[in-house]
């Protein structure tokens, strides 16, 4: 069965410091991995997906199939990065484009 | 474009009652998925509708049912409400099914069961 693990419920970093939000997954096959973000008082929105290999708002994430990880990284955290971050996967086992989410990590960037 | 819209915003029901939640997808989208997000958890997939049919279903009992209308809007119905049904219910829309298209989420309906 599929599983997405985000080991940190809470993560605090100082402004300007590097940030890494961890995501590990379990899936039989080749999933597509996503990071979704929810800023305060806003709806859940797509941050990035591994298939597009983009850098959004300075964030990057590399799919490591050997370690089954998809960690989200940013070299210099900004206060506006404070939000709830969810790692998610989809694939044939989850059913088409349906998403299987982790429990989320709340990132706080300290000024 | 208002994006995905959901109604109502909040709802309070008692155990045993029935509830209907509504969702209008983003303009140009034809697929609607519903998720349940319990407090402190990530969203959990309930089911997906495409061409007015349920295409995929998550691990939810038959008390959870839905419908999609010709204009692509959708309803989520929950019968015989339990305390454990208290959650944020999210609707997400996308274009097509089976294409891994990005999903766009609404603000959700907060359902509280007393």
PDB file of C-alpha atoms in Angstrom:
ATOM      1  CA  UNK A   1       0.000   0.000   0.000  1.00  0.00           C
ATOM      2  CA  UNK A   2       1.094   3.582  -0.541  1.00  0.00           C
ATOM      3  CA  UNK A   3       2.381   5.694   2.306  1.00  0.00           C
ATOM      4  CA  UNK A   4       3.721   9.228   2.602  1.00  0.00           C
ATOM      5  CA  UNK A   5       5.699  10.090   5.718  1.00  0.00           C
ATOM      6  CA  UNK A   6       6.535  13.592   6.837  1.00  0.00           C
ATOM      7  CA  UNK A   7       8.465  13.008  10.037  1.00  0.00           C
ATOM      8  CA  UNK A   8       8.364  16.599  11.330  1.00  0.00           C
ATOM      9  CA  UNK A   9       5.035  18.069  12.374  1.00  0.00           C
ATOM     10  CA  UNK A  10       6.697  21.367  13.232  1.00  0.00           C
ATOM     11  CA  UNK A  11       9.853  22.976  11.880  1.00  0.00           C
ATOM     12  CA  UNK A  12      11.284  26.366  12.827  1.00  0.00           C
ATOM     13  CA  UNK A  13      14.183  28.074  11.096  1.00  0.00           C
ATOM     14  CA  UNK A  14      15.610  31.576  11.166  1.00  0.00           C
ATOM     15  CA  UNK A  15      15.188  33.907   8.225  1.00  0.00           C
ATOM     16  CA  UNK A  16      18.028  33.426   5.782  1.00  0.00           C
ATOM     17  CA  UNK A  17      18.820  29.931   6.992  1.00  0.00           C
ATOM     18  CA  UNK A  18      18.464  26.878   4.743  1.00  0.00           C
ATOM     19  CA  UNK A  19      15.332  24.813   5.131  1.00  0.00           C
ATOM     20  CA  UNK A  20      14.604  21.203   4.303  1.00  0.00           C
ATOM     21  CA  UNK A  21      11.217  19.582   4.741  1.00  0.00           C
ATOM     22  CA  UNK A  22      11.470  15.814   4.645  1.00  0.00           C
ATOM     23  CA  UNK A  23       9.183  13.469   2.757  1.00  0.00           C
ATOM     24  CA  UNK A  24       9.568   9.737   2.357  1.00  0.00           C
ATOM     25  CA  UNK A  25       7.190   7.547   0.466  1.00  0.00           C
ATOM     26  CA  UNK A  26       6.293   3.926  -0.042  1.00  0.00           C
ATOM     27  CA  UNK A  27       4.745   2.885  -3.338  1.00  0.00           C
ATOM     28  CA  UNK A  28       4.869  -0.138  -5.629  1.00  0.00           C
ATOM     29  CA  UNK A  29       5.674   1.384  -8.967  1.00  0.00           C
ATOM     30  CA  UNK A  30       6.524   4.845 -10.245  1.00  0.00           C
ATOM     31  CA  UNK A  31       4.534   7.516  -8.450  1.00  0.00           C
ATOM     32  CA  UNK A  32       4.310  11.166  -9.206  1.00  0.00           C
ATOM     33  CA  UNK A  33       5.308  13.307  -6.229  1.00  0.00           C
ATOM     34  CA  UNK A  34       3.993  16.735  -5.288  1.00  0.00           C
ATOM     35  CA  UNK A  35       4.425  19.400  -2.671  1.00  0.00           C
ATOM     36  CA  UNK A  36       1.318  21.376  -1.725  1.00  0.00           C
ATOM     37  CA  UNK A  37       1.393  24.455   0.481  1.00  0.00           C
ATOM     38  CA  UNK A  38      -1.238  26.206   2.541  1.00  0.00           C
ATOM     39  CA  UNK A  39      -0.477  29.750   3.645  1.00  0.00           C
ATOM     40  CA  UNK A  40      -2.427  31.313   6.484  1.00  0.00           C
ATOM     41  CA  UNK A  41      -6.054  31.934   5.503  1.00  0.00           C
ATOM     42  CA  UNK A  42      -5.483  30.600   1.993  1.00  0.00           C
ATOM     43  CA  UNK A  43      -6.488  27.436   0.230  1.00  0.00           C
ATOM     44  CA  UNK A  44      -4.272  24.468  -0.428  1.00  0.00           C
ATOM     45  CA  UNK A  45      -2.243  25.055  -3.579  1.00  0.00           C
ATOM     46  CA  UNK A  46       0.310  23.195  -5.628  1.00  0.00           C
ATOM     47  CA  UNK A  47       3.881  24.307  -4.963  1.00  0.00           C
ATOM     48  CA  UNK A  48       5.750  21.966  -7.253  1.00  0.00           C
ATOM     49  CA  UNK A  49       5.728  18.498  -8.802  1.00  0.00           C
ATOM     50  CA  UNK A  50       8.718  16.334  -9.541  1.00  0.00           C
ATOM     51  CA  UNK A  51       7.787  15.736 -13.164  1.00  0.00           C
ATOM     52  CA  UNK A  52       8.150  19.415 -14.058  1.00  0.00           C
ATOM     53  CA  UNK A  53      11.521  19.827 -12.298  1.00  0.00           C
ATOM     54  CA  UNK A  54      10.780  23.503 -11.663  1.00  0.00           C
ATOM     55  CA  UNK A  55      11.962  25.821  -8.915  1.00  0.00           C
ATOM     56  CA  UNK A  56       9.008  27.652  -7.416  1.00  0.00           C
ATOM     57  CA  UNK A  57       9.518  30.518  -4.945  1.00  0.00           C
ATOM     58  CA  UNK A  58      13.095  29.313  -4.563  1.00  0.00           C
ATOM     59  CA  UNK A  59      12.029  25.815  -3.506  1.00  0.00           C
ATOM     60  CA  UNK A  60      13.309  22.675  -5.195  1.00  0.00           C
ATOM     61  CA  UNK A  61      12.646  19.014  -4.620  1.00  0.00           C
ATOM     62  CA  UNK A  62      14.470  16.068  -6.100  1.00  0.00           C
ATOM     63  CA  UNK A  63      12.952  12.628  -6.361  1.00  0.00           C
ATOM     64  CA  UNK A  64      15.374  10.057  -4.981  1.00  0.00           C
ATOM     65  CA  UNK A  65      14.015   6.680  -5.993  1.00  0.00           C
ATOM     66  CA  UNK A  66      16.767   4.804  -4.166  1.00  0.00           C
ATOM     67  CA  UNK A  67      15.896   6.422  -0.850  1.00  0.00           C
ATOM     68  CA  UNK A  68      12.211   6.848  -1.794  1.00  0.00           C
ATOM     69  CA  UNK A  69      12.410  10.475  -0.746  1.00  0.00           C
ATOM     70  CA  UNK A  70      11.197  13.796  -2.110  1.00  0.00           C
ATOM     71  CA  UNK A  71      12.577  16.374   0.285  1.00  0.00           C
ATOM     72  CA  UNK A  72      11.719  20.048  -0.220  1.00  0.00           C
ATOM     73  CA  UNK A  73      14.611  22.477   0.033  1.00  0.00           C
ATOM     74  CA  UNK A  74      15.263  26.179  -0.030  1.00  0.00           C
ATOM     75  CA  UNK A  75      18.699  27.725   0.534  1.00  0.00           C
ATOM     76  CA  UNK A  76      17.513  30.916   2.251  1.00  0.00           C
ATOM     77  CA  UNK A  77      14.198  30.890   4.108  1.00  0.00           C
ATOM     78  CA  UNK A  78      11.958  33.959   4.009  1.00  0.00           C
ATOM     79  CA  UNK A  79       9.254  34.978   6.481  1.00  0.00           C
ATOM     80  CA  UNK A  80       6.611  34.545   3.787  1.00  0.00           C
ATOM     81  CA  UNK A  81       7.550  30.862   3.563  1.00  0.00           C
ATOM     82  CA  UNK A  82       5.834  30.235   6.888  1.00  0.00           C
ATOM     83  CA  UNK A  83       3.005  27.853   6.025  1.00  0.00           C
ATOM     84  CA  UNK A  84       1.763  24.278   6.179  1.00  0.00           C
ATOM     85  CA  UNK A  85       3.461  21.991   3.667  1.00  0.00           C
ATOM     86  CA  UNK A  86       2.074  18.669   2.472  1.00  0.00           C
ATOM     87  CA  UNK A  87       3.874  16.056   0.465  1.00  0.00           C
ATOM     88  CA  UNK A  88       1.608  13.945  -1.752  1.00  0.00           C
ATOM     89  CA  UNK A  89       1.826  11.227  -4.340  1.00  0.00           C
ATOM     90  CA  UNK A  90      -0.377   9.891  -7.087  1.00  0.00           C
ATOM     91  CA  UNK A  91      -0.143   6.993  -9.457  1.00  0.00           C
ATOM     92  CA  UNK A  92      -1.903   3.961 -10.781  1.00  0.00           C
ATOM     93  CA  UNK A  93      -2.360   2.461  -7.298  1.00  0.00           C
ATOM     94  CA  UNK A  94      -3.947   5.611  -5.884  1.00  0.00           C
ATOM     95  CA  UNK A  95      -6.148   5.923  -8.926  1.00  0.00           C
ATOM     96  CA  UNK A  96      -5.348   8.265 -11.777  1.00  0.00           C
ATOM     97  CA  UNK A  97      -4.710  11.782 -10.536  1.00  0.00           C
ATOM     98  CA  UNK A  98      -5.971  11.292  -7.014  1.00  0.00           C
ATOM     99  CA  UNK A  99      -3.614  12.396  -4.307  1.00  0.00           C
ATOM    100  CA  UNK A 100      -2.369  10.542  -1.247  1.00  0.00           C
ATOM    101  CA  UNK A 101      -1.144  13.057   1.325  1.00  0.00           C
ATOM    102  CA  UNK A 102       1.253  13.005   4.227  1.00  0.00           C
ATOM    103  CA  UNK A 103       0.293  14.548   7.553  1.00  0.00           C
ATOM    104  CA  UNK A 104       2.052  17.812   6.809  1.00  0.00           C
ATOM    105  CA  UNK A 105       4.826  19.955   8.302  1.00  0.00           C
ATOM    106  CA  UNK A 106       4.190  23.400   9.695  1.00  0.00           C
ATOM    107  CA  UNK A 107       7.139  25.633   8.832  1.00  0.00           C
ATOM    108  CA  UNK A 108       7.761  28.766  10.854  1.00  0.00           C
ATOM    109  CA  UNK A 109      10.416  31.193   9.705  1.00  0.00           C
ATOM    110  CA  UNK A 110      11.645  33.302  12.596  1.00  0.00           C
ATOM    111  CA  UNK A 111      12.522  36.920  11.716  1.00  0.00           C
TER     112      UNK A 111
ATOM    113  CA  UNK B   1     -12.127  33.209 -12.299  1.00  0.00           C
ATOM    114  CA  UNK B   2     -13.111  32.414  -8.730  1.00  0.00           C
ATOM    115  CA  UNK B   3     -11.519  29.022  -8.910  1.00  0.00           C
ATOM    116  CA  UNK B   4     -13.098  26.152  -7.022  1.00  0.00           C
ATOM    117  CA  UNK B   5     -16.011  27.280  -4.865  1.00  0.00           C
ATOM    118  CA  UNK B   6     -17.584  25.296  -2.042  1.00  0.00           C
ATOM    119  CA  UNK B   7     -20.702  25.825   0.020  1.00  0.00           C
ATOM    120  CA  UNK B   8     -21.513  26.148   2.782  1.00  0.00           C
ATOM    121  CA  UNK B   9     -18.403  27.373   4.562  1.00  0.00           C
ATOM    122  CA  UNK B  10     -19.411  25.931   7.910  1.00  0.00           C
ATOM    123  CA  UNK B  11     -22.062  23.447   8.955  1.00  0.00           C
ATOM    124  CA  UNK B  12     -23.161  22.026  12.281  1.00  0.00           C
ATOM    125  CA  UNK B  13     -25.141  18.790  12.416  1.00  0.00           C
ATOM    126  CA  UNK B  14     -26.053  16.196  15.010  1.00  0.00           C
ATOM    127  CA  UNK B  15     -25.372  12.481  14.979  1.00  0.00           C
ATOM    128  CA  UNK B  16     -27.635  10.509  12.668  1.00  0.00           C
ATOM    129  CA  UNK B  17     -28.457  13.429  10.425  1.00  0.00           C
ATOM    130  CA  UNK B  18     -27.655  13.729   6.749  1.00  0.00           C
ATOM    131  CA  UNK B  19     -25.646  16.463   5.040  1.00  0.00           C
ATOM    132  CA  UNK B  20     -25.032  17.692   1.499  1.00  0.00           C
ATOM    133  CA  UNK B  21     -21.969  19.692   0.537  1.00  0.00           C
ATOM    134  CA  UNK B  22     -21.595  21.441  -2.800  1.00  0.00           C
ATOM    135  CA  UNK B  23     -18.713  22.230  -5.122  1.00  0.00           C
ATOM    136  CA  UNK B  24     -18.314  24.180  -8.343  1.00  0.00           C
ATOM    137  CA  UNK B  25     -15.109  23.384 -10.203  1.00  0.00           C
ATOM    138  CA  UNK B  26     -12.678  25.866 -11.669  1.00  0.00           C
ATOM    139  CA  UNK B  27     -13.685  27.104 -15.088  1.00  0.00           C
ATOM    140  CA  UNK B  28     -12.521  24.657 -17.759  1.00  0.00           C
ATOM    141  CA  UNK B  29     -12.276  21.724 -15.364  1.00  0.00           C
ATOM    142  CA  UNK B  30     -14.469  18.663 -15.730  1.00  0.00           C
ATOM    143  CA  UNK B  31     -13.268  16.387 -12.930  1.00  0.00           C
ATOM    144  CA  UNK B  32     -14.098  16.792  -9.262  1.00  0.00           C
ATOM    145  CA  UNK B  33     -12.487  14.997  -6.340  1.00  0.00           C
ATOM    146  CA  UNK B  34     -13.520  15.132  -2.695  1.00  0.00           C
ATOM    147  CA  UNK B  35     -11.209  14.868   0.287  1.00  0.00           C
ATOM    148  CA  UNK B  36     -11.745  14.674   4.025  1.00  0.00           C
ATOM    149  CA  UNK B  37      -9.226  16.422   6.257  1.00  0.00           C
ATOM    150  CA  UNK B  38      -9.443  15.587   9.928  1.00  0.00           C
ATOM    151  CA  UNK B  39      -7.766  17.872  12.449  1.00  0.00           C
ATOM    152  CA  UNK B  40      -3.987  17.488  12.325  1.00  0.00           C
ATOM    153  CA  UNK B  41      -4.071  15.185   9.334  1.00  0.00           C
ATOM    154  CA  UNK B  42      -3.501  15.516   5.617  1.00  0.00           C
ATOM    155  CA  UNK B  43      -6.437  15.357   3.221  1.00  0.00           C
ATOM    156  CA  UNK B  44      -7.759  11.849   2.570  1.00  0.00           C
ATOM    157  CA  UNK B  45      -9.297  10.971  -0.784  1.00  0.00           C
ATOM    158  CA  UNK B  46     -13.011  10.102  -0.723  1.00  0.00           C
ATOM    159  CA  UNK B  47     -13.972   9.783  -4.380  1.00  0.00           C
ATOM    160  CA  UNK B  48     -13.710  11.340  -7.801  1.00  0.00           C
ATOM    161  CA  UNK B  49     -16.365  12.189 -10.380  1.00  0.00           C
ATOM    162  CA  UNK B  50     -15.921  12.499 -14.112  1.00  0.00           C
ATOM    163  CA  UNK B  51     -18.613  12.531 -16.804  1.00  0.00           C
ATOM    164  CA  UNK B  52     -21.236  12.326 -14.049  1.00  0.00           C
ATOM    165  CA  UNK B  53     -19.917   8.986 -12.807  1.00  0.00           C
ATOM    166  CA  UNK B  54     -17.911   7.954  -9.778  1.00  0.00           C
ATOM    167  CA  UNK B  55     -14.552   6.917 -11.218  1.00  0.00           C
ATOM    168  CA  UNK B  56     -12.411   6.254  -8.187  1.00  0.00           C
ATOM    169  CA  UNK B  57     -13.191   5.717  -4.539  1.00  0.00           C
ATOM    170  CA  UNK B  58     -11.072   5.811  -1.433  1.00  0.00           C
ATOM    171  CA  UNK B  59     -11.543   3.816   1.757  1.00  0.00           C
ATOM    172  CA  UNK B  60     -14.834   5.377   2.858  1.00  0.00           C
ATOM    173  CA  UNK B  61     -18.107   3.646   3.725  1.00  0.00           C
ATOM    174  CA  UNK B  62     -21.220   3.747   1.577  1.00  0.00           C
ATOM    175  CA  UNK B  63     -22.622   6.446   3.860  1.00  0.00           C
ATOM    176  CA  UNK B  64     -20.524   8.744   1.702  1.00  0.00           C
ATOM    177  CA  UNK B  65     -22.030   9.258  -1.723  1.00  0.00           C
ATOM    178  CA  UNK B  66     -21.844  11.861  -4.409  1.00  0.00           C
ATOM    179  CA  UNK B  67     -23.133  13.203  -7.610  1.00  0.00           C
ATOM    180  CA  UNK B  68     -21.877  15.221 -10.537  1.00  0.00           C
ATOM    181  CA  UNK B  69     -24.148  17.376 -12.657  1.00  0.00           C
ATOM    182  CA  UNK B  70     -23.924  18.142 -16.389  1.00  0.00           C
ATOM    183  CA  UNK B  71     -22.320  21.506 -15.588  1.00  0.00           C
ATOM    184  CA  UNK B  72     -19.531  19.582 -13.767  1.00  0.00           C
ATOM    185  CA  UNK B  73     -20.541  20.791 -10.312  1.00  0.00           C
ATOM    186  CA  UNK B  74     -20.708  18.141  -7.638  1.00  0.00           C
ATOM    187  CA  UNK B  75     -22.307  17.242  -4.340  1.00  0.00           C
ATOM    188  CA  UNK B  76     -21.039  15.146  -1.477  1.00  0.00           C
ATOM    189  CA  UNK B  77     -23.695  13.477   0.659  1.00  0.00           C
ATOM    190  CA  UNK B  78     -23.071  11.875   4.023  1.00  0.00           C
ATOM    191  CA  UNK B  79     -25.809   9.864   5.731  1.00  0.00           C
ATOM    192  CA  UNK B  80     -26.146   8.737   9.341  1.00  0.00           C
ATOM    193  CA  UNK B  81     -23.534  11.199  10.540  1.00  0.00           C
ATOM    194  CA  UNK B  82     -21.069  10.080  13.184  1.00  0.00           C
ATOM    195  CA  UNK B  83     -18.961  12.191  15.516  1.00  0.00           C
ATOM    196  CA  UNK B  84     -15.920  11.016  13.562  1.00  0.00           C
ATOM    197  CA  UNK B  85     -17.241  12.668  10.412  1.00  0.00           C
ATOM    198  CA  UNK B  86     -16.313  16.050  11.874  1.00  0.00           C
ATOM    199  CA  UNK B  87     -13.675  17.393   9.502  1.00  0.00           C
ATOM    200  CA  UNK B  88     -12.858  19.851   6.757  1.00  0.00           C
ATOM    201  CA  UNK B  89     -14.196  18.593   3.450  1.00  0.00           C
ATOM    202  CA  UNK B  90     -12.203  19.743   0.454  1.00  0.00           C
ATOM    203  CA  UNK B  91     -13.214  19.722  -3.163  1.00  0.00           C
ATOM    204  CA  UNK B  92     -10.573  19.707  -5.881  1.00  0.00           C
ATOM    205  CA  UNK B  93     -11.034  20.039  -9.606  1.00  0.00           C
ATOM    206  CA  UNK B  94      -8.876  19.203 -12.586  1.00  0.00           C
ATOM    207  CA  UNK B  95      -9.145  18.648 -16.292  1.00  0.00           C
ATOM    208  CA  UNK B  96      -9.536  15.075 -17.448  1.00  0.00           C
ATOM    209  CA  UNK B  97      -8.978  11.883 -15.541  1.00  0.00           C
ATOM    210  CA  UNK B  98      -5.950   9.603 -15.587  1.00  0.00           C
ATOM    211  CA  UNK B  99      -3.685  12.372 -16.805  1.00  0.00           C
ATOM    212  CA  UNK B 100      -2.096  13.450 -13.516  1.00  0.00           C
ATOM    213  CA  UNK B 101      -3.323  16.973 -14.081  1.00  0.00           C
ATOM    214  CA  UNK B 102      -2.719  19.369 -11.187  1.00  0.00           C
ATOM    215  CA  UNK B 103      -5.641  19.595  -8.814  1.00  0.00           C
ATOM    216  CA  UNK B 104      -7.031  22.939  -7.688  1.00  0.00           C
ATOM    217  CA  UNK B 105      -8.574  23.026  -4.244  1.00  0.00           C
ATOM    218  CA  UNK B 106     -11.428  24.995  -2.774  1.00  0.00           C
ATOM    219  CA  UNK B 107     -11.493  26.542   0.688  1.00  0.00           C
ATOM    220  CA  UNK B 108     -13.437  23.625   2.087  1.00  0.00           C
ATOM    221  CA  UNK B 109     -16.540  23.128   4.194  1.00  0.00           C
ATOM    222  CA  UNK B 110     -15.983  22.745   7.932  1.00  0.00           C
ATOM    223  CA  UNK B 111     -18.448  20.128   9.203  1.00  0.00           C
ATOM    224  CA  UNK B 112     -18.982  19.781  12.935  1.00  0.00           C
ATOM    225  CA  UNK B 113     -21.021  16.920  14.375  1.00  0.00           C
ATOM    226  CA  UNK B 114     -22.517  17.365  17.850  1.00  0.00           C
TER     227      UNK B 114
END
